[in-house]
Every structure is written in C-alpha cells, then in structure tokens.
mmCIF file of C-alpha atoms and ligand atoms in Angstrom:
data_model
loop_
_atom_site.group_PDB
_atom_site.id
_atom_site.type_symbol
_atom_site.label_atom_id
_atom_site.label_comp_id
_atom_site.label_asym_id
_atom_site.label_seq_id
_atom_site.Cartn_x
_atom_site.Cartn_y
_atom_site.Cartn_z
ATOM 1 C CA MET A 18 -13.875 -5.072 -4.209
ATOM 2 C CA ILE A 19 -12.412 -5.261 -0.700
ATOM 3 C CA ASN A 20 -14.694 -6.451 2.075
ATOM 4 C CA VAL A 21 -13.497 -6.708 5.633
ATOM 5 C CA LYS A 22 -15.726 -8.053 8.351
ATOM 6 C CA GLY A 23 -15.183 -8.352 12.081
ATOM 7 C CA LEU A 24 -11.427 -8.340 11.737
ATOM 8 C CA THR A 25 -9.433 -8.892 14.906
ATOM 9 C CA LYS A 26 -5.748 -9.484 15.411
ATOM 10 C CA GLU A 27 -3.990 -10.512 18.585
ATOM 11 C CA PHE A 28 -0.288 -10.894 19.192
ATOM 12 C CA LYS A 29 0.889 -13.258 21.884
ATOM 13 C CA GLN A 30 4.182 -12.635 23.581
ATOM 14 C CA GLY A 31 4.748 -15.160 26.306
ATOM 15 C CA GLN A 32 1.694 -14.980 28.555
ATOM 16 C CA GLU A 33 0.712 -11.565 27.361
ATOM 17 C CA ILE A 34 -1.890 -11.047 24.650
ATOM 18 C CA THR A 35 -2.192 -7.720 22.891
ATOM 19 C CA GLN A 36 -5.300 -7.124 20.885
ATOM 20 C CA VAL A 37 -4.248 -4.825 18.074
ATOM 21 C CA LEU A 38 -7.331 -4.931 15.846
ATOM 22 C CA LYS A 39 -10.612 -5.070 17.713
ATOM 23 C CA GLY A 40 -13.277 -5.656 15.113
ATOM 24 C CA VAL A 41 -12.756 -3.761 11.885
ATOM 25 C CA ASP A 42 -15.467 -3.579 9.231
ATOM 26 C CA LEU A 43 -14.527 -1.919 5.982
ATOM 27 C CA ASN A 44 -15.674 -1.930 2.375
ATOM 28 C CA VAL A 45 -13.627 -0.383 -0.377
ATOM 29 C CA GLU A 46 -14.913 -0.015 -3.908
ATOM 30 C CA GLU A 47 -12.985 -0.821 -7.036
ATOM 31 C CA GLY A 48 -10.914 2.193 -8.088
ATOM 32 C CA GLU A 49 -11.346 3.936 -4.760
ATOM 33 C CA PHE A 50 -8.423 5.738 -3.120
ATOM 34 C CA VAL A 51 -8.620 5.429 0.654
ATOM 35 C CA ALA A 52 -6.296 6.961 3.216
ATOM 36 C CA ILE A 53 -5.943 5.520 6.695
ATOM 37 C CA MET A 54 -4.795 7.845 9.441
ATOM 38 C CA GLY A 55 -4.464 7.481 13.179
ATOM 39 C CA PRO A 56 -2.039 7.578 16.087
ATOM 40 C CA SER A 57 1.105 5.501 16.094
ATOM 41 C CA GLY A 58 0.390 2.014 17.441
ATOM 42 C CA SER A 59 -3.314 2.110 16.571
ATOM 43 C CA GLY A 60 -3.015 -0.891 14.220
ATOM 44 C CA LYS A 61 -2.752 0.698 10.766
ATOM 45 C CA SER A 62 0.240 -1.304 9.558
ATOM 46 C CA THR A 63 -1.244 -4.476 11.001
ATOM 47 C CA LEU A 64 -4.442 -3.914 9.015
ATOM 48 C CA LEU A 65 -2.455 -3.357 5.831
ATOM 49 C CA GLN A 66 -0.424 -6.531 6.391
ATOM 50 C CA LEU A 67 -3.633 -8.520 6.789
ATOM 51 C CA LEU A 68 -5.174 -6.950 3.682
ATOM 52 C CA GLY A 69 -2.057 -7.900 1.754
ATOM 53 C CA GLY A 70 -2.209 -11.474 2.975
ATOM 54 C CA LEU A 71 1.186 -11.098 4.646
ATOM 55 C CA ASP A 72 -0.280 -12.225 7.945
ATOM 56 C CA ILE A 73 -3.509 -13.878 9.008
ATOM 57 C CA PRO A 74 -6.226 -12.451 11.248
ATOM 58 C CA THR A 75 -7.160 -13.931 14.612
ATOM 59 C CA GLU A 76 -10.817 -13.625 13.654
ATOM 60 C CA GLY A 77 -12.868 -12.127 10.877
ATOM 61 C CA GLU A 78 -12.865 -12.216 7.116
ATOM 62 C CA ILE A 79 -11.164 -10.427 4.293
ATOM 63 C CA SER A 80 -12.265 -10.840 0.751
ATOM 64 C CA ILE A 81 -10.688 -9.190 -2.248
ATOM 65 C CA ASN A 82 -12.163 -9.549 -5.723
ATOM 66 C CA GLN A 83 -14.599 -12.021 -4.216
ATOM 67 C CA SER A 84 -11.783 -14.285 -3.048
ATOM 68 C CA ASN A 85 -11.791 -15.019 0.643
ATOM 69 C CA LEU A 86 -8.236 -14.699 1.948
ATOM 70 C CA SER A 87 -9.119 -16.557 5.134
ATOM 71 C CA GLU A 88 -9.970 -19.688 3.199
ATOM 72 C CA MET A 89 -6.642 -19.842 1.402
ATOM 73 C CA THR A 90 -3.584 -21.835 2.307
ATOM 74 C CA GLU A 91 -0.368 -19.896 2.745
ATOM 75 C CA LYS A 92 0.732 -20.928 -0.724
ATOM 76 C CA GLU A 93 -2.546 -19.857 -2.304
ATOM 77 C CA ARG A 94 -2.280 -16.527 -0.516
ATOM 78 C CA THR A 95 1.221 -15.981 -1.884
ATOM 79 C CA ILE A 96 0.039 -16.640 -5.415
ATOM 80 C CA PHE A 97 -2.983 -14.397 -4.923
ATOM 81 C CA ARG A 98 -0.790 -11.622 -3.563
ATOM 82 C CA ARG A 99 1.591 -11.809 -6.506
ATOM 83 C CA LYS A 100 -1.238 -11.596 -8.934
ATOM 84 C CA TYR A 101 -3.463 -8.907 -7.457
ATOM 85 C CA ILE A 102 -1.622 -6.925 -4.802
ATOM 86 C CA GLY A 103 1.171 -4.391 -4.841
ATOM 87 C CA PHE A 104 2.720 -3.500 -1.502
ATOM 88 C CA ILE A 105 4.788 -0.417 -0.722
ATOM 89 C CA PHE A 106 6.517 -1.041 2.588
ATOM 90 C CA GLN A 107 7.203 1.694 5.076
ATOM 91 C CA ASN A 108 10.956 1.048 4.936
ATOM 92 C CA TYR A 109 10.986 0.272 1.181
ATOM 93 C CA GLN A 110 12.566 -3.198 1.611
ATOM 94 C CA LEU A 111 14.633 -3.012 -1.540
ATOM 95 C CA LEU A 112 17.358 -5.540 -2.225
ATOM 96 C CA PRO A 113 20.411 -3.366 -1.547
ATOM 97 C CA THR A 114 22.913 -4.947 -3.903
ATOM 98 C CA LEU A 115 20.553 -5.149 -6.875
ATOM 99 C CA THR A 116 20.185 -2.286 -9.311
ATOM 100 C CA VAL A 117 17.109 -0.097 -9.645
ATOM 101 C CA GLU A 118 15.977 -2.063 -12.662
ATOM 102 C CA GLU A 119 16.604 -5.438 -11.016
ATOM 103 C CA ASN A 120 14.626 -4.423 -7.952
ATOM 104 C CA ILE A 121 11.667 -3.347 -10.057
ATOM 105 C CA ALA A 122 11.852 -6.526 -12.134
ATOM 106 C CA PHE A 123 12.123 -8.754 -9.088
ATOM 107 C CA PRO A 124 8.420 -9.708 -8.676
ATOM 108 C CA LEU A 125 8.214 -10.652 -12.339
ATOM 109 C CA HIS A 126 10.740 -13.466 -12.014
ATOM 110 C CA ALA A 127 8.227 -15.428 -9.963
ATOM 111 C CA ASP A 128 6.453 -16.511 -13.118
ATOM 112 C CA GLY A 129 9.327 -17.188 -15.398
ATOM 113 C CA SER A 130 11.911 -15.239 -17.305
ATOM 114 C CA LEU A 131 11.629 -11.671 -18.494
ATOM 115 C CA THR A 132 9.800 -11.468 -21.787
ATOM 116 C CA LYS A 133 9.877 -8.552 -24.184
ATOM 117 C CA GLU A 134 6.497 -7.493 -22.846
ATOM 118 C CA LYS A 135 7.683 -7.554 -19.243
ATOM 119 C CA ASN A 136 10.755 -5.513 -20.159
ATOM 120 C CA GLN A 137 8.475 -2.978 -21.780
ATOM 121 C CA ILE A 138 6.470 -2.659 -18.550
ATOM 122 C CA ILE A 139 9.674 -2.138 -16.559
ATOM 123 C CA TYR A 140 10.828 0.498 -19.002
ATOM 124 C CA GLU A 141 7.541 2.385 -18.822
ATOM 125 C CA LEU A 142 7.575 2.292 -15.037
ATOM 126 C CA LEU A 143 11.178 3.516 -14.885
ATOM 127 C CA ASP A 144 10.035 6.400 -17.006
ATOM 128 C CA SER A 145 6.913 7.204 -14.958
ATOM 129 C CA VAL A 146 8.789 7.256 -11.664
ATOM 130 C CA GLY A 147 11.585 9.282 -13.233
ATOM 131 C CA LEU A 148 14.371 6.763 -12.727
ATOM 132 C CA LYS A 149 15.355 5.966 -16.308
ATOM 133 C CA GLY A 150 18.748 7.559 -15.828
ATOM 134 C CA LEU A 151 19.403 5.543 -12.670
ATOM 135 C CA ARG A 152 18.340 2.095 -13.839
ATOM 136 C CA GLN A 153 21.823 0.584 -13.440
ATOM 137 C CA LYS A 154 22.484 2.150 -10.047
ATOM 138 C CA ARG A 155 22.577 -0.084 -7.004
ATOM 139 C CA ALA A 156 19.707 0.448 -4.587
ATOM 140 C CA ASN A 157 21.972 1.071 -1.592
ATOM 141 C CA LEU A 158 23.457 4.101 -3.355
ATOM 142 C CA LEU A 159 20.110 5.847 -3.807
ATOM 143 C CA SER A 160 18.615 8.675 -1.765
ATOM 144 C CA GLY A 161 15.499 8.041 0.328
ATOM 145 C CA GLY A 162 13.226 9.638 -2.258
ATOM 146 C CA GLN A 163 14.755 7.588 -5.054
ATOM 147 C CA GLN A 164 14.365 4.376 -3.044
ATOM 148 C CA GLN A 165 10.749 5.241 -2.423
ATOM 149 C CA ARG A 166 10.173 5.623 -6.158
ATOM 150 C CA VAL A 167 11.809 2.249 -6.821
ATOM 151 C CA ALA A 168 9.515 0.724 -4.200
ATOM 152 C CA ILE A 169 6.498 2.223 -5.956
ATOM 153 C CA ALA A 170 7.569 0.972 -9.364
ATOM 154 C CA ARG A 171 8.212 -2.489 -7.935
ATOM 155 C CA ALA A 172 4.783 -2.535 -6.320
ATOM 156 C CA LEU A 173 3.178 -1.664 -9.653
ATOM 157 C CA VAL A 174 5.135 -3.943 -11.965
ATOM 158 C CA ASN A 175 2.625 -6.784 -11.720
ATOM 159 C CA ARG A 176 -0.181 -4.377 -12.617
ATOM 160 C CA PRO A 177 -1.906 -5.140 -9.312
ATOM 161 C CA SER A 178 -5.577 -4.306 -8.975
ATOM 162 C CA VAL A 179 -4.928 -3.297 -5.356
ATOM 163 C CA LEU A 180 -2.090 -1.104 -4.154
ATOM 164 C CA LEU A 181 -1.363 -1.079 -0.426
ATOM 165 C CA ALA A 182 1.020 1.648 0.699
ATOM 166 C CA ASP A 183 2.346 2.076 4.222
ATOM 167 C CA GLU A 184 3.363 5.697 4.716
ATOM 168 C CA PRO A 185 4.737 5.990 1.179
ATOM 169 C CA THR A 186 5.745 9.603 1.765
ATOM 170 C CA GLY A 187 6.795 9.209 5.388
ATOM 171 C CA ASN A 188 10.429 10.106 4.903
ATOM 172 C CA LEU A 189 10.103 12.686 2.170
ATOM 173 C CA ASP A 190 10.004 16.461 2.119
ATOM 174 C CA ARG A 191 6.883 18.215 0.865
ATOM 175 C CA ASN A 192 7.993 18.518 -2.769
ATOM 176 C CA LYS A 193 9.058 14.900 -3.071
ATOM 177 C CA ALA A 194 5.925 13.777 -1.275
ATOM 178 C CA GLU A 195 3.762 15.720 -3.681
ATOM 179 C CA GLU A 196 5.549 14.098 -6.614
ATOM 180 C CA ILE A 197 5.019 10.586 -5.217
ATOM 181 C CA LEU A 198 1.372 11.264 -4.369
ATOM 182 C CA GLY A 199 0.847 12.633 -7.863
ATOM 183 C CA LEU A 200 2.220 9.381 -9.240
ATOM 184 C CA ILE A 201 0.051 7.225 -7.017
ATOM 185 C CA SER A 202 -3.111 9.131 -7.850
ATOM 186 C CA ARG A 203 -2.289 9.041 -11.535
ATOM 187 C CA PHE A 204 -2.043 5.239 -11.416
ATOM 188 C CA ASN A 205 -5.283 5.209 -9.478
ATOM 189 C CA ARG A 206 -7.094 7.244 -12.137
ATOM 190 C CA GLU A 207 -5.531 5.765 -15.255
ATOM 191 C CA ASN A 208 -5.661 2.099 -14.290
ATOM 192 C CA ASN A 209 -8.622 2.183 -11.935
ATOM 193 C CA GLN A 210 -6.374 0.711 -9.283
ATOM 194 C CA THR A 211 -7.794 0.467 -5.784
ATOM 195 C CA ILE A 212 -5.492 2.164 -3.308
ATOM 196 C CA ILE A 213 -5.254 1.951 0.441
ATOM 197 C CA MET A 214 -2.609 4.242 1.846
ATOM 198 C CA VAL A 215 -1.604 4.604 5.471
ATOM 199 C CA THR A 216 -0.317 8.069 6.244
ATOM 200 C CA HIS A 217 0.194 10.424 9.173
ATOM 201 C CA ASP A 218 0.176 13.404 6.861
ATOM 202 C CA ILE A 219 -3.136 15.184 6.240
ATOM 203 C CA PHE A 220 -1.654 16.680 3.085
ATOM 204 C CA ALA A 221 -1.154 13.156 1.724
ATOM 205 C CA ALA A 222 -4.591 12.063 2.911
ATOM 206 C CA GLY A 223 -6.075 14.978 0.970
ATOM 207 C CA PHE A 224 -5.325 13.058 -2.251
ATOM 208 C CA ALA A 225 -7.725 10.279 -1.237
ATOM 209 C CA ASP A 226 -11.468 9.932 -1.896
ATOM 210 C CA ARG A 227 -12.052 8.899 1.678
ATOM 211 C CA ILE A 228 -10.134 9.239 4.926
ATOM 212 C CA ILE A 229 -10.505 6.606 7.598
ATOM 213 C CA LEU A 230 -9.452 7.552 11.088
ATOM 214 C CA PHE A 231 -8.200 4.678 13.127
ATOM 215 C CA ARG A 232 -8.053 4.676 16.899
ATOM 216 C CA ASP A 233 -6.998 1.910 19.209
ATOM 217 C CA GLY A 234 -7.728 -0.944 16.796
ATOM 218 C CA VAL A 235 -11.069 0.241 15.473
ATOM 219 C CA ILE A 236 -12.353 2.666 12.869
ATOM 220 C CA ASP A 237 -13.178 5.839 14.724
ATOM 221 C CA GLN A 238 -14.356 8.122 11.955
ATOM 222 C CA VAL A 239 -14.762 8.216 8.190
ATOM 223 C CA ILE A 240 -14.763 11.340 6.110
ATOM 224 C CA SER A 241 -15.434 11.341 2.411
ATOM 225 C CA ARG A 242 -14.616 13.937 -0.213
ATOM 226 C CA LYS A 243 -18.311 13.794 -1.101
ATOM 227 C CA ASP A 244 -19.349 14.797 2.421
ATOM 228 C CA GLU A 245 -20.728 18.283 2.795
ATOM 229 C CA ASP A 246 -18.360 19.174 5.607
ATOM 230 C CA TYR A 247 -15.223 17.701 3.994
ATOM 231 C CA ALA A 248 -13.604 21.102 3.328
ATOM 232 C CA LYS A 249 -14.370 22.326 6.815
ATOM 233 C CA TYR A 250 -13.012 19.130 8.294
ATOM 234 C CA MET A 251 -9.767 19.389 6.326
ATOM 235 C CA ALA A 252 -9.331 23.057 7.228
ATOM 236 C CA ASN A 253 -9.804 22.193 10.895
ATOM 237 C CA PHE A 254 -7.302 19.379 10.649
ATOM 238 C CA MET A 255 -4.656 21.590 9.124
ATOM 239 C CA ALA A 256 -5.214 24.492 11.503
HETATM 240 N N1 ADP B 320 4.396 -8.941 15.142
HETATM 241 C C1 ADP B 320 4.003 -8.293 16.241
HETATM 242 N N2 ADP B 320 4.134 -8.852 17.466
HETATM 243 C C2 ADP B 320 3.719 -8.220 18.568
HETATM 244 N N3 ADP B 320 3.143 -7.017 18.585
HETATM 245 C C3 ADP B 320 2.974 -6.400 17.409
HETATM 246 C C4 ADP B 320 3.399 -6.994 16.171
HETATM 247 N N4 ADP B 320 3.102 -6.143 15.160
HETATM 248 C C5 ADP B 320 2.529 -5.065 15.743
HETATM 249 N N5 ADP B 320 2.455 -5.212 17.086
HETATM 250 C C6 ADP B 320 1.885 -4.228 18.013
HETATM 251 O O1 ADP B 320 0.636 -3.834 17.532
HETATM 252 C C7 ADP B 320 0.395 -2.462 17.786
HETATM 253 C C8 ADP B 320 -0.013 -1.778 16.509
HETATM 254 O O2 ADP B 320 1.073 -1.781 15.614
HETATM 255 P P1 ADP B 320 0.967 -1.211 14.142
HETATM 256 O O3 ADP B 320 -0.075 -1.927 13.393
HETATM 257 O O4 ADP B 320 2.356 -1.243 13.589
HETATM 258 O O5 ADP B 320 0.498 0.278 14.413
HETATM 259 P P2 ADP B 320 0.569 1.576 13.497
HETATM 260 O O6 ADP B 320 0.977 1.165 12.112
HETATM 261 O O7 ADP B 320 -0.797 2.176 13.568
HETATM 262 O O8 ADP B 320 1.585 2.475 14.126
HETATM 263 C C9 ADP B 320 1.645 -1.929 18.417
HETATM 264 O O9 ADP B 320 1.440 -1.836 19.788
HETATM 265 C C10 ADP B 320 2.688 -2.953 18.093
HETATM 266 O O10 ADP B 320 3.666 -3.016 19.082
HETATM 267 MG MG1 MG B 321 2.711 1.666 10.953
#
C-alpha cells in the first residue's frame, strides 16, 4: 500500500544544510493503523508531509497504491492527493470565516459543484463527528476540540484511502482525545482506511496496530500489537 525507500530530506537555509530525514524505509499495509512517535524535531511532521505529497524528498522513493509520488509533477501530485489522501494538520488549518459545513465541503469543490450525493456524505460526516448542531457556525467561533473534529471530517470527505494525521489529539484533554481516537479507529475498521498518525501520546498510540519510534531522522524501533512483548512494552512506557 505505502512503500517508502531510502527517504532523505534536507532543508537549506543560506549556507547551512540540515538533514531532517536520514534514510527512512517503511512499508504500511492497506487498512493498517500506524502510530509514529518520537522526540520533537526528530522529523515526524516532515515524513508525513512527504507521504502526503505536500513536499518532495531530497532522495528516496514513496509509492502509494503503486503510484510513485517521486515521478509525478506537482500538478499530478495535487490531483493524486485530492483523490487518495486525507490530511489532518497539527493546527487544523480551517478557513476561519467559513462555517463548519463549508469547511468540510471545501475539498469537494475541487471537482465541481456539490451534488446530492456529496451533500449526503457531508451530512453523514457531520453526524459521525457530532457536529450536526453546529453546521452553520463559523470555524473561528469553535472550541479547539470542535475545530479538530471539523478537521477530521474535512480530511475524510473525499473518502481517502490513506489518512495522515499530525498529532490529531495534541491539544485535547483525555476525554476528547479518546472520542477523536475512537472516531479515527472506527473509520479505519469500517472503511479499511490506512492510517498514519503522528502522536506524542502513548495513550493515542495504543489505538494503533503498530508503533514506530522515530529518532533523529531514522526509524529507531518498531513495536507491533502482535509482538509477544507488546503489553510489557506499553506498561513500561506508561510507567
Ligand atoms: N521547511 C523547513 N525549513 C527548514 N527546516 C525545517 C523545515 N521543516 C522542518 N524543519 C526542521 O526539521 C526538523 C524536524 O522537524 P519536524 O519534522 O517538524 O519534527 P517533528 O514533527 O518530529 O517535531 C526540525 O529541526 C525543524 O526545524
Ligand atoms: Mg511535528
């Protein structure tokens, strides 16, 4: 489903080059829910941006659904992203003066006007994220948790086969986080969506099939729910 090989990413600022990703290899199966954890600055968001085709790697390859992102033009990548990828940004990135419903509908306008079918999808999503009563409210008047739910609905409105989420519960309390994670894992199960979620919260990571620990631009450790010592590992982490 997702195949990443030898991925590197450098940022140049003046004369200085920072190597943020230093050779990442990663395979994610269709329908798998993967959590990425690791210290701040270790390259997690950068990896997600590359996976979502929002930026291009310095070296290495990313293929999703057998399409090689590195071989696409910027325009092709944009079209690919719209079709297959949902992105939940760390800071939501909602359009502040649009309503809840308009924000969720936004990605759908890219291929024409809203049909009856598209409106039905929006309505169902409003319901699943519990925002039916707030559909006419402007995004800048919402609480953090409500904005996060709008961002999730917007990311899912195109029925993407891959959902990329950058700390989707980062600014939420435990109860709200649990609600959001419940939603994400439900979409994962019901629609066989592939999910890659960056998180600093082991509680959130516990919802995933596999946890990837990132350190200094490389994958440091991988722990799978299927592993014998998974429970012990989690208990240690939480202690
Ligand atoms: N556009 C950019 N230009 C320059 N440096 C960047 C850019 N994006 C990220 N970085 C640097 O890359 C490193 C990793 O960032 P990031 O991927 O956001 O880490 P994480 O999400 O794990 O906290 C940081 O040191 C950050 O300053
Ligand atoms: Mg980050």
